[in-house]
mmCIF file of C-alpha atoms in Angstrom:
data_model
loop_
_atom_site.group_PDB
_atom_site.id
_atom_site.type_symbol
_atom_site.label_atom_id
_atom_site.label_comp_id
_atom_site.label_asym_id
_atom_site.label_seq_id
_atom_site.Cartn_x
_atom_site.Cartn_y
_atom_site.Cartn_z
ATOM 1 C CA ASN A 1 55.976 -62.979 10.736
ATOM 2 C CA ASN A 2 56.799 -59.736 9.284
ATOM 3 C CA GLN A 3 60.294 -59.493 10.396
ATOM 4 C CA PHE A 4 60.140 -55.531 9.125
ATOM 5 C CA LEU A 5 57.800 -55.099 11.276
ATOM 6 C CA LYS A 6 59.285 -56.525 14.250
ATOM 7 C CA LEU A 7 62.178 -55.284 14.241
ATOM 8 C CA ALA A 8 60.540 -51.878 13.864
ATOM 9 C CA SER A 9 58.190 -51.934 16.758
ATOM 10 C CA GLY A 10 60.872 -53.890 18.983
ATOM 11 C CA VAL A 11 63.085 -49.878 17.947
ATOM 12 C CA ILE A 12 60.119 -48.006 19.156
ATOM 13 C CA TYR A 13 59.820 -50.723 22.740
ATOM 14 C CA ARG A 14 63.200 -50.170 23.394
ATOM 15 C CA ARG A 15 62.929 -46.786 23.339
ATOM 16 C CA ALA A 16 60.349 -45.915 25.321
ATOM 17 C CA ARG A 17 60.181 -44.867 28.489
ATOM 18 C CA LEU A 18 57.820 -47.569 29.760
ATOM 19 C CA CYS A 19 56.068 -50.761 28.472
ATOM 20 C CA ILE A 20 53.181 -52.008 30.161
ATOM 21 C CA ALA A 21 52.201 -54.710 29.694
ATOM 22 C CA SER A 22 48.952 -56.792 30.362
ATOM 23 C CA SER A 23 50.248 -59.854 31.982
ATOM 24 C CA ARG A 24 53.503 -61.828 32.338
ATOM 25 C CA ALA A 25 53.526 -63.417 29.446
ATOM 26 C CA VAL A 26 53.322 -60.486 27.127
ATOM 27 C CA GLY A 27 55.768 -58.465 30.148
ATOM 28 C CA GLU A 28 58.116 -61.628 29.259
ATOM 29 C CA GLY A 29 58.154 -60.869 25.447
ATOM 30 C CA PHE A 30 59.358 -56.891 26.124
ATOM 31 C CA LEU A 31 61.814 -58.084 27.945
ATOM 32 C CA LYS A 32 63.158 -60.479 24.976
ATOM 33 C CA LEU A 33 63.275 -57.253 23.207
ATOM 34 C CA GLY A 34 65.709 -55.647 25.182
ATOM 35 C CA VAL A 35 63.200 -53.693 26.973
ATOM 36 C CA LYS A 36 64.156 -52.633 30.300
ATOM 37 C CA ASN A 37 61.141 -50.661 31.830
ATOM 38 C CA VAL A 38 58.641 -52.989 31.930
ATOM 39 C CA GLU A 39 55.369 -53.305 34.490
ATOM 40 C CA ILE A 40 52.461 -55.827 33.970
ATOM 41 C CA ILE A 41 48.771 -54.174 34.702
ATOM 42 C CA PRO A 42 46.104 -56.942 33.916
ATOM 43 C CA ASN A 43 43.089 -55.817 32.203
ATOM 44 C CA GLY A 44 39.550 -55.384 33.986
ATOM 45 C CA VAL A 45 36.308 -56.682 33.755
ATOM 46 C CA ASN A 46 32.944 -54.311 34.741
ATOM 47 C CA SER A 47 32.433 -57.719 37.793
ATOM 48 C CA ARG A 48 28.410 -56.096 37.839
ATOM 49 C CA MET A 49 27.853 -57.049 33.960
ATOM 50 C CA PHE A 50 28.599 -60.410 34.644
ATOM 51 C CA THR A 51 26.990 -61.403 38.034
ATOM 52 C CA GLN A 52 23.843 -59.953 37.134
ATOM 53 C CA LYS A 53 22.120 -62.960 35.774
ATOM 54 C CA ASP A 54 19.683 -61.531 32.986
ATOM 55 C CA GLU A 55 16.309 -62.905 30.919
ATOM 56 C CA CYS A 56 16.482 -61.863 27.983
ATOM 57 C CA ALA A 57 14.566 -63.262 25.483
ATOM 58 C CA ALA A 58 16.432 -61.466 22.262
ATOM 59 C CA CYS A 59 19.072 -63.750 22.776
ATOM 60 C CA LYS A 60 19.837 -66.164 19.587
ATOM 61 C CA MET A 61 21.025 -69.340 20.983
ATOM 62 C CA SER A 62 17.812 -71.350 21.015
ATOM 63 C CA GLY A 63 16.435 -74.208 23.428
ATOM 64 C CA ASP A 64 16.631 -74.970 27.394
ATOM 65 C CA GLN A 65 19.653 -74.871 28.196
ATOM 66 C CA HIS A 66 18.509 -77.812 31.034
ATOM 67 C CA MET A 67 17.651 -79.776 28.234
ATOM 68 C CA GLU A 68 19.975 -79.216 25.699
ATOM 69 C CA PRO A 69 23.966 -78.866 27.476
ATOM 70 C CA VAL A 70 25.066 -75.951 26.004
ATOM 71 C CA ILE A 71 29.182 -74.902 24.884
ATOM 72 C CA LEU A 72 30.109 -71.651 24.602
ATOM 73 C CA SER A 73 32.996 -69.401 23.363
ATOM 74 C CA VAL A 74 33.652 -65.733 22.634
ATOM 75 C CA GLY A 75 36.332 -64.291 20.403
ATOM 76 C CA ARG A 76 37.586 -64.289 16.508
ATOM 77 C CA LEU A 77 37.712 -66.686 14.838
ATOM 78 C CA GLU A 78 41.408 -66.687 13.600
ATOM 79 C CA LYS A 79 43.949 -69.488 13.264
ATOM 80 C CA VAL A 80 44.913 -68.519 16.233
ATOM 81 C CA LYS A 81 42.297 -68.620 18.431
ATOM 82 C CA GLY A 82 41.760 -72.588 17.629
ATOM 83 C CA HIS A 83 37.940 -73.205 17.244
ATOM 84 C CA LYS A 84 38.764 -75.933 14.314
ATOM 85 C CA TYR A 85 39.670 -77.929 17.407
ATOM 86 C CA LEU A 86 37.231 -76.540 18.848
ATOM 87 C CA ILE A 87 34.723 -78.148 16.423
ATOM 88 C CA GLU A 88 36.722 -81.016 15.903
ATOM 89 C CA THR A 89 36.206 -81.446 19.790
ATOM 90 C CA PHE A 90 32.181 -80.981 20.199
ATOM 91 C CA SER A 91 31.657 -83.630 17.149
ATOM 92 C CA ILE A 92 33.329 -86.062 19.319
ATOM 93 C CA LEU A 93 31.676 -84.355 22.524
ATOM 94 C CA LYS A 94 28.598 -85.407 19.724
ATOM 95 C CA LYS A 95 28.296 -89.019 20.228
ATOM 96 C CA GLU A 96 27.943 -89.420 24.134
ATOM 97 C CA ILE A 97 26.429 -86.693 24.145
ATOM 98 C CA PRO A 98 23.572 -85.808 21.172
ATOM 99 C CA ASN A 99 21.601 -83.173 22.783
ATOM 100 C CA ALA A 100 24.216 -80.955 22.649
ATOM 101 C CA LYS A 101 25.288 -77.734 21.697
ATOM 102 C CA LEU A 102 27.967 -74.957 20.665
ATOM 103 C CA VAL A 103 28.139 -71.618 20.237
ATOM 104 C CA LEU A 104 30.445 -69.102 18.766
ATOM 105 C CA VAL A 105 29.711 -66.216 19.452
ATOM 106 C CA GLY A 106 32.703 -63.488 17.238
ATOM 107 C CA ASP A 107 33.714 -63.316 13.871
ATOM 108 C CA GLY A 108 37.180 -63.440 11.883
ATOM 109 C CA LYS A 109 38.426 -64.343 8.375
ATOM 110 C CA GLU A 110 38.208 -67.950 9.862
ATOM 111 C CA ARG A 111 33.869 -68.745 9.769
ATOM 112 C CA GLY A 112 33.490 -69.604 6.707
ATOM 113 C CA ASN A 113 36.545 -72.732 7.037
ATOM 114 C CA LEU A 114 34.634 -73.207 10.569
ATOM 115 C CA GLU A 115 31.598 -73.680 9.149
ATOM 116 C CA SER A 116 32.559 -76.227 6.041
ATOM 117 C CA GLN A 117 34.330 -77.972 8.746
ATOM 118 C CA ALA A 118 31.270 -78.778 11.008
ATOM 119 C CA GLU A 119 29.408 -79.801 7.912
ATOM 120 C CA LYS A 120 31.896 -82.095 7.467
ATOM 121 C CA LEU A 121 32.297 -83.319 10.686
ATOM 122 C CA GLY A 122 28.374 -84.046 10.679
ATOM 123 C CA VAL A 123 27.331 -80.767 13.048
ATOM 124 C CA LYS A 124 26.695 -78.470 11.542
ATOM 125 C CA ASP A 125 22.880 -78.427 12.833
ATOM 126 C CA SER A 126 24.476 -78.340 16.179
ATOM 127 C CA VAL A 127 27.018 -75.444 15.533
ATOM 128 C CA GLN A 128 25.818 -71.654 15.997
ATOM 129 C CA PHE A 129 27.641 -69.138 14.697
ATOM 130 C CA ILE A 130 26.747 -65.936 15.864
ATOM 131 C CA GLY A 131 28.848 -63.011 14.753
ATOM 132 C CA ALA A 132 30.078 -60.644 16.328
ATOM 133 C CA VAL A 133 27.898 -59.013 19.061
ATOM 134 C CA LYS A 134 27.936 -55.973 21.152
ATOM 135 C CA HIS A 135 29.982 -56.018 24.217
ATOM 136 C CA ASP A 136 27.125 -55.127 26.546
ATOM 137 C CA ASP A 137 24.929 -57.509 24.737
ATOM 138 C CA ILE A 138 27.363 -60.037 25.507
ATOM 139 C CA PRO A 139 26.559 -61.921 28.543
ATOM 140 C CA HIS A 140 23.656 -62.784 27.569
ATOM 141 C CA TYR A 141 25.409 -65.840 25.703
ATOM 142 C CA TYR A 142 27.667 -66.537 28.828
ATOM 143 C CA HIS A 143 24.419 -67.184 31.038
ATOM 144 C CA ARG A 144 23.261 -69.588 29.132
ATOM 145 C CA ALA A 145 25.711 -70.770 28.676
ATOM 146 C CA ASP A 146 26.981 -74.417 30.643
ATOM 147 C CA VAL A 147 30.263 -74.707 29.730
ATOM 148 C CA PHE A 148 32.756 -72.083 28.879
ATOM 149 C CA VAL A 149 35.512 -73.360 26.231
ATOM 150 C CA MET A 150 39.186 -71.375 25.195
ATOM 151 C CA PRO A 151 40.756 -72.704 22.565
ATOM 152 C CA SER A 152 43.372 -70.567 21.797
ATOM 153 C CA LEU A 153 47.154 -71.638 20.205
ATOM 154 C CA SER A 154 48.424 -68.010 21.674
ATOM 155 C CA GLU A 155 46.914 -65.692 23.742
ATOM 156 C CA GLY A 156 48.382 -62.554 25.298
ATOM 157 C CA PHE A 157 45.577 -61.695 28.301
ATOM 158 C CA GLY A 158 42.558 -63.659 27.413
ATOM 159 C CA ILE A 159 39.468 -61.298 29.083
ATOM 160 C CA THR A 160 37.258 -63.905 28.290
ATOM 161 C CA ALA A 161 38.541 -65.936 30.630
ATOM 162 C CA ILE A 162 37.361 -63.262 33.318
ATOM 163 C CA GLU A 163 34.347 -63.137 31.745
ATOM 164 C CA ALA A 164 32.776 -66.745 32.084
ATOM 165 C CA MET A 165 34.998 -66.828 35.773
ATOM 166 C CA ALA A 166 32.585 -63.957 36.768
ATOM 167 C CA SER A 167 29.162 -65.320 34.608
ATOM 168 C CA GLY A 168 29.329 -68.261 37.119
ATOM 169 C CA ILE A 169 30.731 -71.177 34.613
ATOM 170 C CA PRO A 170 32.828 -73.522 34.163
ATOM 171 C CA LEU A 171 35.728 -73.092 32.662
ATOM 172 C CA ILE A 172 38.434 -74.740 30.461
ATOM 173 C CA ALA A 173 41.190 -73.261 28.668
ATOM 174 C CA THR A 174 44.700 -74.276 26.768
ATOM 175 C CA ASN A 175 47.672 -73.869 28.891
ATOM 176 C CA VAL A 176 49.397 -71.080 26.735
ATOM 177 C CA GLY A 177 50.664 -67.655 27.477
ATOM 178 C CA SER A 178 48.506 -65.508 30.195
ATOM 179 C CA LEU A 179 45.626 -68.342 29.847
ATOM 180 C CA ALA A 180 48.547 -70.773 32.588
ATOM 181 C CA GLU A 181 48.652 -66.770 35.070
ATOM 182 C CA LEU A 182 44.633 -66.555 34.915
ATOM 183 C CA VAL A 183 43.785 -70.359 35.297
ATOM 184 C CA GLU A 184 45.056 -72.495 37.708
ATOM 185 C CA ASP A 185 43.970 -76.382 36.683
ATOM 186 C CA LYS A 186 41.426 -78.167 38.696
ATOM 187 C CA LYS A 187 40.929 -75.312 40.924
ATOM 188 C CA THR A 188 39.539 -72.164 39.200
ATOM 189 C CA GLY A 189 38.861 -74.101 35.771
ATOM 190 C CA LEU A 190 40.562 -76.814 33.954
ATOM 191 C CA LEU A 191 44.102 -76.540 31.859
ATOM 192 C CA VAL A 192 44.343 -78.574 28.693
ATOM 193 C CA PRO A 193 47.385 -79.013 26.277
ATOM 194 C CA PRO A 194 46.813 -76.546 22.746
ATOM 195 C CA ALA A 195 45.659 -77.810 20.111
ATOM 196 C CA ASP A 196 44.456 -81.659 21.394
ATOM 197 C CA ALA A 197 40.994 -82.364 20.272
ATOM 198 C CA SER A 198 41.049 -85.912 22.757
ATOM 199 C CA SER A 199 42.357 -84.268 25.716
ATOM 200 C CA LEU A 200 40.216 -81.166 25.513
ATOM 201 C CA ALA A 201 37.046 -83.541 24.819
ATOM 202 C CA TYR A 202 38.009 -85.361 28.407
ATOM 203 C CA ALA A 203 38.067 -82.339 30.218
ATOM 204 C CA MET A 204 34.553 -81.185 28.803
ATOM 205 C CA ARG A 205 33.279 -84.844 29.833
ATOM 206 C CA PHE A 206 34.839 -83.711 33.085
ATOM 207 C CA VAL A 207 32.854 -80.582 33.629
ATOM 208 C CA PHE A 208 29.107 -82.083 32.611
ATOM 209 C CA ASP A 209 29.579 -85.934 34.753
ATOM 210 C CA ASN A 210 31.227 -84.665 37.789
ATOM 211 C CA PRO A 211 29.040 -81.332 38.906
ATOM 212 C CA LYS A 212 30.309 -81.052 42.018
ATOM 213 C CA THR A 213 33.749 -80.759 41.178
ATOM 214 C CA SER A 214 31.878 -78.147 38.387
ATOM 215 C CA GLU A 215 30.394 -76.232 40.672
ATOM 216 C CA SER A 216 33.861 -75.967 43.506
ATOM 217 C CA LEU A 217 35.349 -74.369 40.001
ATOM 218 C CA ILE A 218 32.877 -72.418 39.128
ATOM 219 C CA LYS A 219 32.954 -70.927 43.192
ATOM 220 C CA ALA A 220 37.193 -70.234 43.138
ATOM 221 C CA GLY A 221 36.426 -68.753 39.227
ATOM 222 C CA ALA A 222 34.159 -66.038 40.124
ATOM 223 C CA LYS A 223 36.610 -65.109 43.568
ATOM 224 C CA LYS A 224 38.821 -65.359 41.519
ATOM 225 C CA ALA A 225 37.571 -63.189 38.758
ATOM 226 C CA SER A 226 36.469 -60.478 41.466
ATOM 227 C CA GLY A 227 40.097 -59.187 41.422
ATOM 228 C CA TYR A 228 39.860 -58.504 38.023
ATOM 229 C CA SER A 229 37.241 -55.929 38.451
ATOM 230 C CA TRP A 230 37.702 -52.247 36.813
ATOM 231 C CA ASP A 231 37.696 -50.563 40.908
ATOM 232 C CA THR A 232 40.513 -53.135 41.465
ATOM 233 C CA ILE A 233 42.639 -52.801 38.145
ATOM 234 C CA ALA A 234 42.780 -48.817 38.211
ATOM 235 C CA SER A 235 43.206 -48.726 41.892
#
């Protein structure tokens, strides 16, 4: 929202010989600034890192995932990531699935507000704030989750969506920015409107209530993620 930075960056982008965008959404942003030469090269993931299941005993997540459905979200705890709607959704879901757990991996300015929100909604004991985690340790959390949720209000690329699909868990994401490019609704994952707790709750219930459909989402998602391996992106 800083007008000076917008003006300065616009001048820099327009003078560049080439601007590389990580998604069509970012590329369209460049074009709106008047950039002439734009190429889209998406981010990639280390596929082997996420497809190899582990038995990490040091992982901070507690409980048996078969007894306690685990909902996971990975990302900075900032307003733009939409975590407050995820916690609101989780409080709705807890009424139907009392033993469900919500795990948030990442840190940021909103952590205090989100912890207060969880307490006010009566779900504090079921929400785990893991904090910042080394990238090499992140797959441990994916492998212990039953569903991954990306509740962003805006997203330039959404690398964690690819990581979740590569890890073999159902993905629910908001229909914003690049997520609409990465996720094919009801095929590689589920897309929901942003800032809409009721729609998000419905999608979560759908995943838990329809294991066969969830399995097809997992298979299609894994195939989609394979196209974002670093070898493929580099070539």
